[in-house]
Short mmCIF file of C-alpha atoms in Angstrom, two decimals:
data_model
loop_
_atom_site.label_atom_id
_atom_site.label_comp_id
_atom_site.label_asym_id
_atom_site.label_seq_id
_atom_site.Cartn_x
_atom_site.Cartn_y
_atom_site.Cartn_z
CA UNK A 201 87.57 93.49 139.88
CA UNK A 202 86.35 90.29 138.18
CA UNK A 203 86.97 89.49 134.51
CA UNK A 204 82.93 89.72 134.34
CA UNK A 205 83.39 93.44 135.29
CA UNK A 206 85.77 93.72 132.57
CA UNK A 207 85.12 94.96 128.70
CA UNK A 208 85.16 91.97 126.29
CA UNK A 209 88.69 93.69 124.92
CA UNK A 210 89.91 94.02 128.32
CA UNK A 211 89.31 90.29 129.34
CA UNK A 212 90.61 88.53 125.80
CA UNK A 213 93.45 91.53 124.75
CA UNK A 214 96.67 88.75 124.65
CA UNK A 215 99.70 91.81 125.16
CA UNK A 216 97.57 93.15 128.08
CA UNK A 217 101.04 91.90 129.45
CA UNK A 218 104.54 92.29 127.53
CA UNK A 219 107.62 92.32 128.44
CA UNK A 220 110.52 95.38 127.11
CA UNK A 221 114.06 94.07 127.27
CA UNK A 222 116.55 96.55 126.56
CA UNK A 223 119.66 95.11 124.90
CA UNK A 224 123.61 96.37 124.26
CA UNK A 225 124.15 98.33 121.29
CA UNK A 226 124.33 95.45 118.36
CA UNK A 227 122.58 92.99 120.28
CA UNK A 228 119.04 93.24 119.74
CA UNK A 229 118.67 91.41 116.78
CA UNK A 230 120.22 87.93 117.98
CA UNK A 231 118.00 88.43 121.06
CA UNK A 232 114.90 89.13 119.12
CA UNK A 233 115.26 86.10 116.97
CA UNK A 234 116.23 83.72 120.07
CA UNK A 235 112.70 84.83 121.87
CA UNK A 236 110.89 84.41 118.71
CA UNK A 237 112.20 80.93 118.42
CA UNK A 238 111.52 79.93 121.31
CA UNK A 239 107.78 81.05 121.68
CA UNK A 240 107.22 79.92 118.05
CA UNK A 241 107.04 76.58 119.93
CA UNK A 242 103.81 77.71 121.32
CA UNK A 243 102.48 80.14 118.70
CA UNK A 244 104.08 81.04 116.05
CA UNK A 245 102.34 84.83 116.45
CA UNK A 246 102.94 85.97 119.88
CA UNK A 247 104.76 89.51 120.16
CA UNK A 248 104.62 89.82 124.53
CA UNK A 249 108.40 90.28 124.08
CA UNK A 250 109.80 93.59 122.67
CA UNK A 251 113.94 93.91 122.32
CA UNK A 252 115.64 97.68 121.71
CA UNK A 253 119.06 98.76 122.06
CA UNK A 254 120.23 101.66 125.07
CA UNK A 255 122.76 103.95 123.40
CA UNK A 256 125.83 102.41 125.27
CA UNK A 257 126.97 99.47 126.95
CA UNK A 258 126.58 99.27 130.54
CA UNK A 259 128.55 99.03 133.33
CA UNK A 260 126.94 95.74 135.52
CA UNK A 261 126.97 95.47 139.68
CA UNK A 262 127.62 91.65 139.97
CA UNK A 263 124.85 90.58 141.61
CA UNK A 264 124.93 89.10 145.36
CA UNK A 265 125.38 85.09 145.27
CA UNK A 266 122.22 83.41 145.17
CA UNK A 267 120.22 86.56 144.01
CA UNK A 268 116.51 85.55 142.56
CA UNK A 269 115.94 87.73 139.50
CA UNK A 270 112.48 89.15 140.13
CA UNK A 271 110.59 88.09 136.81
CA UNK A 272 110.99 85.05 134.67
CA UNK A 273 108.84 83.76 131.72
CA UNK A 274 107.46 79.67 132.08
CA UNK A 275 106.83 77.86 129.11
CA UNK A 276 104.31 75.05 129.66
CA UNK A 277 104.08 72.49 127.07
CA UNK A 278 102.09 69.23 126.11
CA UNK A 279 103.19 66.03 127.64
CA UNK A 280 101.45 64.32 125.02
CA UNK A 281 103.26 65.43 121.91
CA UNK A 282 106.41 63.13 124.08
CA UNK A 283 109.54 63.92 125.66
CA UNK A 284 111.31 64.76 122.69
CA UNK A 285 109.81 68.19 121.66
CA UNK A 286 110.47 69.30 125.26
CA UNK A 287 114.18 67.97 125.43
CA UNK A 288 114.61 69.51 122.06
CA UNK A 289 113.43 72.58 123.39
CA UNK A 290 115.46 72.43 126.51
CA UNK A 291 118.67 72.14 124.06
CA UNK A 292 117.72 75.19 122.27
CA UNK A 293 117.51 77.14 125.27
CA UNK A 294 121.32 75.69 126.19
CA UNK A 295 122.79 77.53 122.90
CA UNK A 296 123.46 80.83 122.68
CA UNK A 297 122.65 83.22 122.88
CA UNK A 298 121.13 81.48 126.22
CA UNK A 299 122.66 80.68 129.10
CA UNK A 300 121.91 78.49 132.02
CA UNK A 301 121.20 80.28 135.79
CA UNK A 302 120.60 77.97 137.91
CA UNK A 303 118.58 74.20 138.58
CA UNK A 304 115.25 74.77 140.95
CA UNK A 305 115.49 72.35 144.13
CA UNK A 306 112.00 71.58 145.59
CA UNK A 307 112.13 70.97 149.43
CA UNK A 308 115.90 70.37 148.97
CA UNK A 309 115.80 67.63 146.62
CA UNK A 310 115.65 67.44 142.54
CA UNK A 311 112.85 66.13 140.85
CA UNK A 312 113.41 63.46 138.81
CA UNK A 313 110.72 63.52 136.25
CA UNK A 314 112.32 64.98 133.26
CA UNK A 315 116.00 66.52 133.35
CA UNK A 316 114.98 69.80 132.12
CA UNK A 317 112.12 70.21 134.45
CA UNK A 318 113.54 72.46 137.22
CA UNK A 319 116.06 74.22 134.88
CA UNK A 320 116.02 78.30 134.56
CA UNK A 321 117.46 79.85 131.42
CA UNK A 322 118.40 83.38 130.93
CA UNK A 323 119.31 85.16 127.62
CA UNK A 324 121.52 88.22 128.98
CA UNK A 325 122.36 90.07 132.30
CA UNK A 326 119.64 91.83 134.05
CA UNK A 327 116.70 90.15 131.99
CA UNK A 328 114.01 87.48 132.67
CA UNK A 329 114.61 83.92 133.59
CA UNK A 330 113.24 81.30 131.40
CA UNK A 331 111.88 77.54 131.98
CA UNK A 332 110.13 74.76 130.57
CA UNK A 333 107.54 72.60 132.16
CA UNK A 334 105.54 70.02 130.83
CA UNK A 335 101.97 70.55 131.07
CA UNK A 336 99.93 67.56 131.87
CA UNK A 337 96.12 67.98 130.51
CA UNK A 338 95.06 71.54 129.29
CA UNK A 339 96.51 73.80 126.67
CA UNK A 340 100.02 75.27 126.31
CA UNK A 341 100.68 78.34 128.61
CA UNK A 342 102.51 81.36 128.39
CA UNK A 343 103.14 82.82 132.38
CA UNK A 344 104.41 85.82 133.37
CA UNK A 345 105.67 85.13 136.99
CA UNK A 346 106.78 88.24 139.62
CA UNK A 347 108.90 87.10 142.21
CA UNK A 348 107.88 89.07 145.24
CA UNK A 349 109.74 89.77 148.75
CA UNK A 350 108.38 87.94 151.77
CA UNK A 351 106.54 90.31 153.10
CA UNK A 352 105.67 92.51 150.35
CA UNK A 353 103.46 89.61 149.02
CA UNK A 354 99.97 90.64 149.97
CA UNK A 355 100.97 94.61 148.70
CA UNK A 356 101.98 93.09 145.32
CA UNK A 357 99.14 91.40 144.90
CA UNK A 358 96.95 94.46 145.43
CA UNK A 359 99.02 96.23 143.27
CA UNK A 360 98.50 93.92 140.49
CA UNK A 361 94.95 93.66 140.79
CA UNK A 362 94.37 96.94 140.56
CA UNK A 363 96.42 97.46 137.32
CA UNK A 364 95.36 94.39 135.49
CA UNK A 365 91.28 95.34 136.60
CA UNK A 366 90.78 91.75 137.76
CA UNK A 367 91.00 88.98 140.73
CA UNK A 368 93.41 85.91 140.49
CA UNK A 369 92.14 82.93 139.00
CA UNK A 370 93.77 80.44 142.10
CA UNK A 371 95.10 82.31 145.20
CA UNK A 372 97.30 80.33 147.57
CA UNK A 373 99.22 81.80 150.55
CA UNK A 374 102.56 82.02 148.51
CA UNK A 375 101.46 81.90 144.63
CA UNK A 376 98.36 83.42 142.72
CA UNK A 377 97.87 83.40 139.32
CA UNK A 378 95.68 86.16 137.31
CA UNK A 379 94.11 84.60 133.91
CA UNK A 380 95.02 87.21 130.78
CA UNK A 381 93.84 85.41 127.81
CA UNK A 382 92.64 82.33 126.44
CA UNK A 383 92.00 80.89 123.41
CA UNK A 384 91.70 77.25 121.65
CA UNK A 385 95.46 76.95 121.55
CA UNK A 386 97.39 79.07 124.54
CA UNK A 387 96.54 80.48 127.65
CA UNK A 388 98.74 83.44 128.64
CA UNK A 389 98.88 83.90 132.47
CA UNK A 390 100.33 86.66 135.02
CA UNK A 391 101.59 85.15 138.76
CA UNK A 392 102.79 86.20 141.77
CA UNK A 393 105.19 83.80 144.08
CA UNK A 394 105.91 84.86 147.42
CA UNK A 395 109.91 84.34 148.20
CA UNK A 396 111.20 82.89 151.50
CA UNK A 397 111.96 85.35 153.98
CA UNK A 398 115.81 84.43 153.76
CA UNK A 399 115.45 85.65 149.69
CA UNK A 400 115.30 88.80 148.50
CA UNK A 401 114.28 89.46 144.73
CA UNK A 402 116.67 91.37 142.49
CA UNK A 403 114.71 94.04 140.00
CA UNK A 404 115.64 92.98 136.18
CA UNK A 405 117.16 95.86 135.12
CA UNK A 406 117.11 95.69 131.62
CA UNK A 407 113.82 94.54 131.18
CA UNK A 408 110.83 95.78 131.76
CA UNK A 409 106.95 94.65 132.40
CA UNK A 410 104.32 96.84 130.37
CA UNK A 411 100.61 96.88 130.81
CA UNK A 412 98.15 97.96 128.59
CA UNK A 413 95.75 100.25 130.84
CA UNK A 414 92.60 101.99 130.03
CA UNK A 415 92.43 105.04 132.08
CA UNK A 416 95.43 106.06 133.55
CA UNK A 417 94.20 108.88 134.92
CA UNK A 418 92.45 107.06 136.58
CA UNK A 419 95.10 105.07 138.14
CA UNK A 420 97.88 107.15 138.79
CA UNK A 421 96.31 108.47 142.33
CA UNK A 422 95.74 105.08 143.43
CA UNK A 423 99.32 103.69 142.83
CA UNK A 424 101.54 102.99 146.10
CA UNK A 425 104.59 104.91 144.20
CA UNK A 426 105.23 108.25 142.02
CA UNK A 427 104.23 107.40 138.26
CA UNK A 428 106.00 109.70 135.34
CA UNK A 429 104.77 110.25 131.95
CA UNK A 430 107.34 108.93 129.67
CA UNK A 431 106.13 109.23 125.99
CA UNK A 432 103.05 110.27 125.11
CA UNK A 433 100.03 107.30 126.40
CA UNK A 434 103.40 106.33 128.40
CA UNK A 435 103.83 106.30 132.21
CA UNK A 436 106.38 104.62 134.67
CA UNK A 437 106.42 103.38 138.05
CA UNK A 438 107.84 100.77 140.81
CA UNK A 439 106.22 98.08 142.50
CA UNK A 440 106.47 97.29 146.37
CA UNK A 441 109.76 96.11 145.59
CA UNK A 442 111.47 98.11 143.02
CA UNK A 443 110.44 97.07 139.77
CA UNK A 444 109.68 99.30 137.14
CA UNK A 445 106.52 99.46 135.12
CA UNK A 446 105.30 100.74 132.30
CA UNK A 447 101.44 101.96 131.98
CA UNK A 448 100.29 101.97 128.36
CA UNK A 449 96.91 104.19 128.08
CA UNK A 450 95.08 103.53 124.91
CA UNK A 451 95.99 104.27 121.63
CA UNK A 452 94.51 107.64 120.58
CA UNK A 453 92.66 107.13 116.90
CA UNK A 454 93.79 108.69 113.44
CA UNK A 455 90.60 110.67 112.08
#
């Protein structure tokens, strides 16, 4: 479906997409305020990121060696207000609470353009990975980004088309990107990049993408995996490759 199809709320609602992290018990409140820092640097009234507490600490599986966390949150931001405000940025995100992952290699080399530009951040185990990019012409961005197995690709991107009621905006081979909203100052933006076959994504267990959905009724027949009511308005389900999502319906009104 095209974003012509689409209601004027559906095509310009900026938390169609959000993200629930779910934090130890006492640690909500440090995360909270490190997210909100962050994304202040892009609006200073953007709520896509949700923190609560589970009732006990977990137990973690270390993850395999070279495992891809499946979601991760890209900040892009003006060249043109200089270097600085993204290096300053970049030495934020290397305080804690975050942590550094890992440094991006493109066709087995680094790029040498700024020395935060292939760097992924991540604030605690099992939740997105973060980056900063400069952004060239255009506004500031805000992307969502799925890391999807090989050959799950093309049933991801069906599966995301049908929840978020639209098309992508570009569509390559390995990467798409869906437009969510837009205004003078930020776009926010969904994607989808295709992993190579020897990498397998790893399902961020204590977070969690939610969508805001308008008839899920609607949708739950149509979905590739079972799809529980929750809460009231509330519904969960997988992806092609194991990563959970939460469907929220609309809001019912107070008379």
């Amino acid at each position: 479906m095209s974003a012509c199809e689409l209601s004027v709320e559906e095509a310009q609602d900026p938390f169609l997409v959000s993200i629930h992290i779910i934090a130890d018990p006492g640690e909500s409140q440090p995360l909270q305020e490190a997210i909100d820092k962050v994304l202040a640097w892009i609006h200073p009234d953007l709520p896509l990121f949700r923190v609560s507490e589970r009732r006990a600490c977990r137990r973690r599986r270390k993850p395999p060696k070279g495992a891809q966390p499946a979601l991760a949150v890209v900040l892009f931001l003006q060249e043109e207000y200089g270097e600085e405000q993204i290096l300053q940025l970049h030495r934020t995100l290397q305080q804690p609470p975050w942590r550094h992952h890992h440094t991006e290699r493109v066709h087995g080399r680094f790029l040498p353009y700024l020395p935060c530009s292939q760097d992924f951040f991540t604030l605690a185990p099992g939740t997105p990975l973060w980056a900063i990019r400069p952004v060239h012409y255009g506004k500031e961005i805000v992307r969502f980004t799925v890391y999807c197995r090989h050959d799950n690709y093309a049933d991801s991107l069906r599966f995301y088309e049908l929840i978020l009621r639209r098309s992508p905006s570009q569509k390559k081979v390995d990467f798409c990107i869906f437009p969510i909203f837009s205004n003078l100052d930020v776009d926010i933006q969904f994607s989808l990049k295709r992993l190579p076959c020897d990498q397998s994504p790893v399902p961020t267990d204590s977070s969690v993408l939610e969508f805001r959905v308008r008839d899920i009724g609607e949708l739950v027949p149509l979905l590739p995996n079972p799809c529980s009511p929750i809460s009231e308005g509330r519904w969960q389900t997988e992806d092609h490759d194991g990563n959970k999502i939460l469907l929220q319906g609309p809001q019912k009104q107070v008379s």
